[in-house]
mmCIF file of C-alpha atoms in Angstrom:
data_model
loop_
_atom_site.group_PDB
_atom_site.id
_atom_site.type_symbol
_atom_site.label_atom_id
_atom_site.label_comp_id
_atom_site.label_asym_id
_atom_site.label_seq_id
_atom_site.Cartn_x
_atom_site.Cartn_y
_atom_site.Cartn_z
ATOM 1 C CA MET A 1 -95.359 -28.194 23.744
ATOM 2 C CA LYS A 2 -99.084 -28.378 24.422
ATOM 3 C CA CYS A 3 -98.844 -32.122 25.101
ATOM 4 C CA VAL A 4 -95.916 -31.564 27.444
ATOM 5 C CA ARG A 5 -97.976 -29.007 29.391
ATOM 6 C CA HIS A 6 -100.870 -31.428 29.620
ATOM 7 C CA ARG A 7 -98.547 -34.192 30.856
ATOM 8 C CA HIS A 8 -97.125 -31.811 33.465
ATOM 9 C CA ALA A 9 -100.586 -30.836 34.648
ATOM 10 C CA ALA A 10 -101.700 -34.470 34.794
ATOM 11 C CA ALA A 11 -98.562 -35.448 36.698
ATOM 12 C CA ALA A 12 -99.153 -32.672 39.202
ATOM 13 C CA VAL A 13 -102.746 -33.758 39.761
ATOM 14 C CA VAL A 14 -101.645 -37.362 40.325
ATOM 15 C CA LEU A 15 -98.892 -36.253 42.710
ATOM 16 C CA VAL A 16 -101.226 -34.122 44.773
ATOM 17 C CA ALA A 17 -103.926 -36.790 44.853
ATOM 18 C CA ALA A 18 -101.389 -39.251 46.231
ATOM 19 C CA SER A 19 -100.356 -36.688 48.831
ATOM 20 C CA LEU A 20 -103.948 -36.104 49.896
ATOM 21 C CA LEU A 21 -104.525 -39.819 50.305
ATOM 22 C CA ALA A 22 -101.339 -40.175 52.327
ATOM 23 C CA GLY A 23 -102.630 -38.195 55.285
ATOM 24 C CA CYS A 24 -105.482 -35.883 56.205
ATOM 25 C CA THR A 25 -104.511 -34.566 59.644
ATOM 26 C CA THR A 26 -105.026 -30.879 60.463
ATOM 27 C CA PRO A 27 -101.809 -29.074 59.619
ATOM 28 C CA ALA A 28 -99.987 -26.992 62.235
ATOM 29 C CA PRO A 29 -99.622 -23.225 61.679
ATOM 30 C CA GLU A 30 -97.651 -22.515 58.558
ATOM 31 C CA GLN A 31 -93.893 -22.902 58.829
ATOM 32 C CA PRO A 32 -92.091 -22.292 55.527
ATOM 33 C CA PRO A 33 -88.938 -24.374 55.093
ATOM 34 C CA PRO A 34 -85.848 -22.648 56.527
ATOM 35 C CA ALA A 35 -83.626 -20.900 54.007
ATOM 36 C CA ALA A 36 -80.664 -22.932 52.828
ATOM 37 C CA ALA A 37 -77.384 -21.435 53.973
ATOM 38 C CA ASP A 38 -76.206 -20.831 50.425
ATOM 39 C CA THR A 39 -79.319 -19.133 49.029
ATOM 40 C CA PRO A 40 -79.176 -15.375 48.482
ATOM 41 C CA TYR A 41 -82.968 -15.054 48.192
ATOM 42 C CA ARG A 42 -84.889 -13.254 50.908
ATOM 43 C CA PRO A 43 -88.638 -13.428 50.341
ATOM 44 C CA VAL A 44 -90.404 -10.326 51.619
ATOM 45 C CA ALA A 45 -93.951 -10.985 50.466
ATOM 46 C CA SER A 46 -96.063 -14.097 50.886
ATOM 47 C CA ILE A 47 -97.410 -16.101 47.954
ATOM 48 C CA ARG A 48 -100.814 -14.480 48.526
ATOM 49 C CA GLU A 49 -99.204 -11.032 48.370
ATOM 50 C CA VAL A 50 -97.199 -11.896 45.267
ATOM 51 C CA MET A 51 -100.428 -13.071 43.647
ATOM 52 C CA ASN A 52 -102.372 -9.965 44.679
ATOM 53 C CA SER A 53 -99.625 -7.404 44.125
ATOM 54 C CA VAL A 54 -97.613 -8.774 41.225
ATOM 55 C CA ILE A 55 -99.252 -11.534 39.228
ATOM 56 C CA ASP A 56 -102.989 -10.815 39.275
ATOM 57 C CA PRO A 57 -102.853 -7.063 38.532
ATOM 58 C CA SER A 58 -100.447 -7.641 35.661
ATOM 59 C CA ALA A 59 -102.456 -10.563 34.301
ATOM 60 C CA ASP A 60 -105.492 -8.259 34.342
ATOM 61 C CA VAL A 61 -103.636 -5.751 32.158
ATOM 62 C CA VAL A 62 -102.744 -8.497 29.677
ATOM 63 C CA TRP A 63 -106.320 -9.838 29.660
ATOM 64 C CA ASN A 64 -107.954 -6.422 29.385
ATOM 65 C CA SER A 65 -105.664 -5.147 26.662
ATOM 66 C CA VAL A 66 -107.763 -6.839 23.990
ATOM 67 C CA LYS A 67 -111.529 -7.063 24.248
ATOM 68 C CA THR A 68 -114.787 -5.970 22.693
ATOM 69 C CA VAL A 69 -117.372 -3.951 24.588
ATOM 70 C CA ILE A 70 -120.824 -4.100 23.030
ATOM 71 C CA ASP A 71 -122.830 -1.193 24.440
ATOM 72 C CA HIS A 72 -126.480 -1.121 23.351
ATOM 73 C CA GLY A 73 -125.557 -3.176 20.305
ATOM 74 C CA ARG A 74 -122.588 -1.002 19.328
ATOM 75 C CA PRO A 75 -119.324 -2.956 19.465
ATOM 76 C CA THR A 76 -116.080 -1.196 20.310
ATOM 77 C CA ASP A 77 -112.881 -3.158 19.908
ATOM 78 C CA HIS A 78 -110.083 -2.418 22.342
ATOM 79 C CA ALA A 79 -106.463 -3.309 21.573
ATOM 80 C CA PRO A 80 -103.065 -1.701 22.067
ATOM 81 C CA ALA A 81 -102.956 1.092 19.516
ATOM 82 C CA ASN A 82 -99.329 2.135 19.376
ATOM 83 C CA ASP A 83 -95.813 1.040 20.306
ATOM 84 C CA GLN A 84 -96.119 2.511 23.774
ATOM 85 C CA GLU A 85 -99.286 0.575 24.570
ATOM 86 C CA TRP A 86 -97.821 -2.663 23.217
ATOM 87 C CA ALA A 87 -94.719 -2.076 25.348
ATOM 88 C CA GLU A 88 -96.924 -1.565 28.392
ATOM 89 C CA VAL A 89 -98.742 -4.872 27.820
ATOM 90 C CA ARG A 90 -95.406 -6.614 27.229
ATOM 91 C CA ARG A 91 -94.096 -5.261 30.528
ATOM 92 C CA HIS A 92 -97.047 -6.786 32.361
ATOM 93 C CA ALA A 93 -96.769 -10.106 30.507
ATOM 94 C CA LEU A 94 -93.135 -10.292 31.620
ATOM 95 C CA ILE A 95 -94.127 -9.483 35.200
ATOM 96 C CA VAL A 96 -96.535 -12.438 35.223
ATOM 97 C CA SER A 97 -93.987 -14.752 33.629
ATOM 98 C CA GLU A 98 -91.171 -13.788 35.989
ATOM 99 C CA GLY A 99 -93.615 -13.707 38.875
ATOM 100 C CA ALA A 100 -93.916 -17.455 38.456
ATOM 101 C CA ASN A 101 -90.280 -17.720 39.536
ATOM 102 C CA LEU A 102 -91.140 -15.856 42.737
ATOM 103 C CA LEU A 103 -93.823 -18.453 43.460
ATOM 104 C CA MET A 104 -91.282 -21.272 43.245
ATOM 105 C CA MET A 105 -88.945 -19.864 45.913
ATOM 106 C CA PRO A 106 -89.229 -22.570 48.585
ATOM 107 C CA THR A 107 -88.939 -20.328 51.655
ATOM 108 C CA ARG A 108 -91.775 -18.015 50.668
ATOM 109 C CA PRO A 109 -94.710 -18.274 53.107
ATOM 110 C CA VAL A 110 -98.209 -18.800 51.717
ATOM 111 C CA ALA A 111 -99.729 -15.820 53.559
ATOM 112 C CA PRO A 112 -98.706 -13.254 56.183
ATOM 113 C CA PRO A 113 -98.403 -14.725 59.705
ATOM 114 C CA GLY A 114 -101.794 -15.530 61.200
ATOM 115 C CA ALA A 115 -103.707 -14.675 58.042
ATOM 116 C CA PRO A 116 -106.921 -16.680 57.629
ATOM 117 C CA SER A 117 -108.490 -18.246 54.573
ATOM 118 C CA LEU A 118 -110.177 -15.473 52.614
ATOM 119 C CA ALA A 119 -113.155 -17.745 51.992
ATOM 120 C CA PRO A 120 -113.335 -20.166 54.925
ATOM 121 C CA GLY A 121 -114.730 -23.544 54.019
ATOM 122 C CA VAL A 122 -114.141 -22.940 50.323
ATOM 123 C CA GLU A 123 -110.534 -21.823 49.982
ATOM 124 C CA LEU A 124 -107.951 -23.635 52.084
ATOM 125 C CA LYS A 125 -106.255 -22.088 55.106
ATOM 126 C CA PRO A 126 -102.663 -20.930 54.480
ATOM 127 C CA GLU A 127 -101.320 -23.832 56.566
ATOM 128 C CA GLU A 128 -103.313 -26.287 54.460
ATOM 129 C CA VAL A 129 -101.950 -24.777 51.250
ATOM 130 C CA ARG A 130 -98.446 -24.949 52.798
ATOM 131 C CA ALA A 131 -98.924 -28.644 53.557
ATOM 132 C CA LEU A 132 -100.021 -29.353 49.988
ATOM 133 C CA ILE A 133 -97.059 -27.464 48.532
ATOM 134 C CA ASP A 134 -94.581 -29.158 50.853
ATOM 135 C CA LYS A 135 -95.950 -32.600 50.017
ATOM 136 C CA ASN A 136 -95.903 -31.878 46.318
ATOM 137 C CA ARG A 137 -93.222 -29.322 45.576
ATOM 138 C CA ALA A 138 -92.662 -30.866 42.146
ATOM 139 C CA GLY A 139 -96.327 -30.413 41.241
ATOM 140 C CA TRP A 140 -96.299 -26.833 42.504
ATOM 141 C CA ASN A 141 -93.268 -26.034 40.384
ATOM 142 C CA LEU A 142 -94.820 -27.716 37.338
ATOM 143 C CA PHE A 143 -97.834 -25.441 37.612
ATOM 144 C CA ALA A 144 -95.596 -22.382 38.001
ATOM 145 C CA ASN A 145 -93.690 -23.440 34.899
ATOM 146 C CA ALA A 146 -97.011 -23.992 33.123
ATOM 147 C CA LEU A 147 -97.919 -20.391 33.956
ATOM 148 C CA GLN A 148 -94.702 -19.262 32.298
ATOM 149 C CA ASP A 149 -95.444 -21.484 29.293
ATOM 150 C CA SER A 150 -98.920 -19.980 29.001
ATOM 151 C CA LEU A 151 -97.346 -16.531 28.696
ATOM 152 C CA THR A 152 -95.123 -17.606 25.796
ATOM 153 C CA PRO A 153 -97.847 -17.278 23.122
ATOM 154 C CA ALA A 154 -98.931 -13.983 24.670
ATOM 155 C CA LEU A 155 -95.417 -12.579 24.450
ATOM 156 C CA ALA A 156 -95.096 -13.810 20.857
ATOM 157 C CA ALA A 157 -98.416 -12.158 20.002
ATOM 158 C CA ILE A 158 -97.306 -8.913 21.639
ATOM 159 C CA ASP A 159 -94.018 -8.947 19.730
ATOM 160 C CA ALA A 160 -95.960 -9.509 16.502
ATOM 161 C CA LYS A 161 -98.512 -6.829 17.543
ATOM 162 C CA ASP A 162 -101.198 -9.415 16.816
ATOM 163 C CA SER A 163 -104.186 -8.494 18.988
ATOM 164 C CA GLN A 164 -106.266 -11.514 17.995
ATOM 165 C CA ALA A 165 -103.464 -13.908 18.938
ATOM 166 C CA LEU A 166 -103.066 -12.064 22.222
ATOM 167 C CA PHE A 167 -106.792 -12.406 22.863
ATOM 168 C CA ALA A 168 -106.594 -16.157 22.213
ATOM 169 C CA ALA A 169 -103.565 -16.450 24.496
ATOM 170 C CA GLY A 170 -105.558 -14.880 27.337
ATOM 171 C CA ASP A 171 -107.769 -17.938 27.584
ATOM 172 C CA LYS A 172 -104.732 -20.221 27.986
ATOM 173 C CA ILE A 173 -103.392 -18.073 30.810
ATOM 174 C CA ASP A 174 -106.688 -18.273 32.695
ATOM 175 C CA THR A 175 -106.949 -22.036 32.220
ATOM 176 C CA THR A 176 -103.452 -22.469 33.629
ATOM 177 C CA CYS A 177 -104.273 -20.316 36.666
ATOM 178 C CA GLU A 178 -107.467 -22.249 37.292
ATOM 179 C CA ASN A 179 -105.766 -25.656 36.963
ATOM 180 C CA CYS A 180 -103.328 -24.794 39.746
ATOM 181 C CA HIS A 181 -105.920 -23.101 41.961
ATOM 182 C CA GLN A 182 -108.128 -26.194 41.817
ATOM 183 C CA VAL A 183 -105.271 -28.307 43.159
ATOM 184 C CA PHE A 184 -103.551 -26.053 45.696
ATOM 185 C CA TRP A 185 -106.048 -23.344 46.678
ATOM 186 C CA TYR A 186 -109.624 -24.555 46.475
ATOM 187 C CA PRO A 187 -109.522 -28.294 45.705
ATOM 188 C CA ASN A 188 -112.975 -28.897 47.212
ATOM 189 C CA ALA A 189 -114.743 -25.868 45.761
ATOM 190 C CA GLY A 190 -116.378 -27.747 42.887
ATOM 191 C CA LYS A 191 -117.857 -30.352 45.207
ATOM 192 C CA LEU A 192 -119.013 -27.633 47.602
ATOM 193 C CA ALA A 193 -120.740 -25.665 44.873
ATOM 194 C CA SER A 194 -122.690 -28.738 43.818
ATOM 195 C CA ALA A 195 -123.493 -29.892 47.366
ATOM 196 C CA ARG A 196 -125.022 -26.598 48.510
ATOM 197 C CA MET B 1 -88.934 12.878 30.127
ATOM 198 C CA LYS B 2 -91.869 14.001 32.254
ATOM 199 C CA THR B 3 -94.070 13.902 29.166
ATOM 200 C CA LYS B 4 -92.900 10.358 28.423
ATOM 201 C CA ILE B 5 -93.702 9.176 31.955
ATOM 202 C CA PHE B 6 -97.085 10.890 31.767
ATOM 203 C CA LEU B 7 -97.886 9.160 28.464
ATOM 204 C CA VAL B 8 -96.900 5.758 29.846
ATOM 205 C CA LEU B 9 -99.067 6.310 32.922
ATOM 206 C CA LEU B 10 -101.888 7.503 30.690
ATOM 207 C CA ALA B 11 -101.601 4.374 28.547
ATOM 208 C CA ALA B 12 -101.569 2.168 31.640
ATOM 209 C CA GLY B 13 -104.568 4.016 33.000
ATOM 210 C CA ALA B 14 -106.456 3.598 29.758
ATOM 211 C CA LEU B 15 -105.740 -0.131 29.772
ATOM 212 C CA CYS B 16 -106.847 -0.514 33.383
ATOM 213 C CA ALA B 17 -109.891 1.744 33.292
ATOM 214 C CA VAL B 18 -113.495 0.553 33.411
ATOM 215 C CA GLN B 19 -112.608 -2.988 34.440
ATOM 216 C CA PRO B 20 -114.656 -4.889 36.968
ATOM 217 C CA ALA B 21 -112.661 -6.161 39.943
ATOM 218 C CA GLN B 22 -111.181 -9.466 38.859
ATOM 219 C CA ALA B 23 -109.366 -10.939 41.834
ATOM 220 C CA HIS B 24 -109.359 -14.668 41.286
ATOM 221 C CA HIS B 25 -111.509 -16.752 43.643
ATOM 222 C CA ALA B 26 -113.414 -20.015 43.610
ATOM 223 C CA PHE B 27 -117.050 -19.904 42.433
ATOM 224 C CA ALA B 28 -118.261 -20.871 45.904
ATOM 225 C CA ALA B 29 -116.304 -18.000 47.461
ATOM 226 C CA GLU B 30 -118.141 -15.389 45.412
ATOM 227 C CA TYR B 31 -121.507 -16.870 44.481
ATOM 228 C CA ASP B 32 -124.230 -18.659 46.426
ATOM 229 C CA ALA B 33 -125.227 -21.966 44.858
ATOM 230 C CA THR B 34 -128.359 -21.976 47.046
ATOM 231 C CA LYS B 35 -129.588 -18.773 45.421
ATOM 232 C CA PRO B 36 -130.438 -19.494 41.798
ATOM 233 C CA VAL B 37 -132.054 -16.557 40.008
ATOM 234 C CA THR B 38 -133.871 -16.261 36.704
ATOM 235 C CA LEU B 39 -133.412 -12.801 35.253
ATOM 236 C CA THR B 40 -135.677 -11.583 32.453
ATOM 237 C CA GLY B 41 -134.766 -8.215 31.055
ATOM 238 C CA ILE B 42 -132.838 -6.146 28.548
ATOM 239 C CA VAL B 43 -129.130 -6.678 27.951
ATOM 240 C CA THR B 44 -127.556 -3.238 27.849
ATOM 241 C CA LYS B 45 -123.902 -4.173 27.559
ATOM 242 C CA MET B 46 -121.629 -7.147 27.043
ATOM 243 C CA GLU B 47 -117.909 -7.227 27.694
ATOM 244 C CA TRP B 48 -116.407 -9.913 25.466
ATOM 245 C CA ALA B 49 -113.227 -10.180 27.498
ATOM 246 C CA ASN B 50 -110.772 -12.514 29.196
ATOM 247 C CA PRO B 51 -110.711 -14.153 31.632
ATOM 248 C CA HIS B 52 -114.506 -13.786 31.950
ATOM 249 C CA GLY B 53 -117.207 -12.090 29.979
ATOM 250 C CA TRP B 54 -119.655 -9.695 31.652
ATOM 251 C CA ILE B 55 -123.289 -9.188 30.751
ATOM 252 C CA TYR B 56 -125.031 -6.078 32.051
ATOM 253 C CA MET B 57 -128.776 -6.419 32.247
ATOM 254 C CA ASP B 58 -131.710 -4.227 33.290
ATOM 255 C CA VAL B 59 -134.405 -6.222 35.040
ATOM 256 C CA LYS B 60 -137.761 -4.671 35.885
ATOM 257 C CA GLN B 61 -138.813 -5.309 39.467
ATOM 258 C CA PRO B 62 -142.388 -5.973 40.635
ATOM 259 C CA ASP B 63 -142.534 -2.417 42.043
ATOM 260 C CA GLY B 64 -141.687 -0.949 38.638
ATOM 261 C CA THR B 65 -138.112 0.003 39.415
ATOM 262 C CA VAL B 66 -135.247 -1.341 37.349
ATOM 263 C CA LYS B 67 -132.412 -3.339 38.897
ATOM 264 C CA HIS B 68 -129.068 -3.287 37.081
ATOM 265 C CA TRP B 69 -127.467 -6.742 37.186
ATOM 266 C CA THR B 70 -123.862 -7.610 36.397
ATOM 267 C CA ILE B 71 -123.496 -11.214 35.304
ATOM 268 C CA GLU B 72 -120.184 -13.027 35.030
ATOM 269 C CA THR B 73 -119.893 -15.500 32.184
ATOM 270 C CA ALA B 74 -117.291 -17.932 30.932
ATOM 271 C CA GLY B 75 -114.443 -16.529 28.871
ATOM 272 C CA PRO B 76 -114.947 -15.687 25.202
ATOM 273 C CA SER B 77 -113.419 -18.887 23.859
ATOM 274 C CA GLN B 78 -115.877 -20.959 25.927
ATOM 275 C CA LEU B 79 -118.791 -18.780 24.824
ATOM 276 C CA SER B 80 -117.767 -19.182 21.195
ATOM 277 C CA ARG B 81 -117.459 -22.938 21.646
ATOM 278 C CA HIS B 82 -121.076 -22.972 22.795
ATOM 279 C CA GLY B 83 -122.179 -21.025 19.732
ATOM 280 C CA LEU B 84 -122.596 -17.539 21.158
ATOM 281 C CA LYS B 85 -121.332 -14.674 18.995
ATOM 282 C CA LYS B 86 -120.618 -11.018 19.610
ATOM 283 C CA ALA B 87 -123.154 -10.226 16.897
ATOM 284 C CA ASP B 88 -125.898 -11.804 19.026
ATOM 285 C CA PHE B 89 -125.769 -8.786 21.364
ATOM 286 C CA VAL B 90 -127.991 -6.358 19.473
ATOM 287 C CA ASP B 91 -129.477 -3.136 20.766
ATOM 288 C CA GLY B 92 -132.547 -3.586 22.961
ATOM 289 C CA MET B 93 -131.980 -7.304 23.193
ATOM 290 C CA SER B 94 -134.322 -9.051 25.606
ATOM 291 C CA ALA B 95 -133.070 -12.230 27.209
ATOM 292 C CA VAL B 96 -133.493 -14.646 30.067
ATOM 293 C CA VAL B 97 -130.435 -15.479 32.146
ATOM 294 C CA LYS B 98 -130.329 -18.266 34.700
ATOM 295 C CA ALA B 99 -127.628 -17.564 37.252
ATOM 296 C CA TYR B 100 -126.502 -17.787 40.866
ATOM 297 C CA GLN B 101 -126.547 -14.646 42.977
ATOM 298 C CA GLY B 102 -123.407 -13.116 44.479
ATOM 299 C CA ILE B 103 -122.744 -13.628 48.174
ATOM 300 C CA LYS B 104 -121.700 -10.056 48.932
ATOM 301 C CA ASP B 105 -123.276 -8.148 46.043
ATOM 302 C CA PRO B 106 -126.977 -8.917 45.433
ATOM 303 C CA ALA B 107 -126.810 -7.357 41.952
ATOM 304 C CA LEU B 108 -123.948 -9.623 40.904
ATOM 305 C CA ALA B 109 -124.526 -13.095 39.506
ATOM 306 C CA ASN B 110 -122.697 -15.967 37.873
ATOM 307 C CA GLY B 111 -124.485 -16.880 34.658
ATOM 308 C CA ARG B 112 -125.351 -20.433 33.705
ATOM 309 C CA THR B 113 -127.611 -20.143 30.652
ATOM 310 C CA LEU B 114 -128.613 -17.329 28.328
ATOM 311 C CA VAL B 115 -131.826 -17.641 26.300
ATOM 312 C CA LEU B 116 -132.373 -15.133 23.518
ATOM 313 C CA LYS B 117 -135.718 -13.830 22.242
ATOM 314 C CA ASP B 118 -135.521 -16.143 19.204
ATOM 315 C CA GLY B 119 -135.362 -19.159 21.528
ATOM 316 C CA ARG B 120 -131.699 -20.006 21.127
ATOM 317 C CA SER B 121 -130.138 -21.104 24.397
ATOM 318 C CA PHE B 122 -126.461 -20.943 25.322
ATOM 319 C CA TYR B 123 -124.443 -22.316 28.198
ATOM 320 C CA ILE B 124 -122.454 -19.398 29.620
ATOM 321 C CA GLY B 125 -121.185 -20.914 32.894
ATOM 322 C CA SER B 126 -117.607 -20.590 34.016
ATOM 323 C CA VAL B 127 -115.385 -23.260 35.566
ATOM 324 C CA GLY B 128 -116.208 -24.405 39.094
ATOM 325 C CA GLY B 129 -119.941 -23.762 39.107
ATOM 326 C CA PRO B 130 -122.517 -26.192 40.509
ATOM 327 C CA ASN B 131 -123.101 -29.458 38.719
ATOM 328 C CA ASP B 132 -126.675 -28.430 37.883
ATOM 329 C CA GLY B 133 -126.925 -29.809 34.373
ATOM 330 C CA ALA B 134 -126.943 -26.341 32.784
ATOM 331 C CA ASP B 135 -124.101 -27.426 30.533
ATOM 332 C CA LEU B 136 -125.948 -30.457 29.171
#
């Protein structure tokens, strides 16, 4: 499964690189594709809002559920301590995993109308993200599926009430997020950080 | 039923409490690669947590006051890969951290290297930082 994920990520990177080489004109204001007549889905929130309201807060709960705080040399281990706390973490892991499906809905806008880049010059403008997604929908969907795959070990760890396995799974989730962000959100950030 | 809802909210609150803000952004959106800092001081706390670790450090200023720094590090699996252990964070631990200062918060930094009193040096940088050779 790990190899499959790596192949998917590599394929997405190749697809987006080809798209970037194909044309570098300034994109027009974001226009999500029109809804197909037969689709029942009606996106309410933008991708940015889904990230900020659904995926990121729930991922934080999963990440923060297991950790060690070393205060003046005294370590305190934190982990879900009872069935209720495990159920709470599981709920948030499911929200992240199902949230990936929300990201793949083709008519969902990247950001609210007229919204700017939150870090101009570093993170792309919504219309630039839109252009990347539209040129490489397959790559976008592969990354969303990879996010779901990265939650699979977390859910298994939660079901087994294995805090160490859940802690290890947290790293995979972050890596998956970062892989997608570096392609669709801030593809030039690494170069910028080094150039400054 | 009310008790059950209260307990669930309490559990959620406990899980969410005392976390630094963790909205995901690029390094260059949060930290200034033109502002490298070398912090020499006492590590008071370390959060060995995903997706990033956090080192809290007291650094004495030239005027005698103490500035409390919060330093983002790579995640625990990366730190472990570079040889750092939870047991390295002992009480009263003095250390030198090389980092890049936050753009909006001058007491926030993104760590690159951590040097302990015994001379051991660890790469603690997270993904997306400057290509400054700290990881070599």
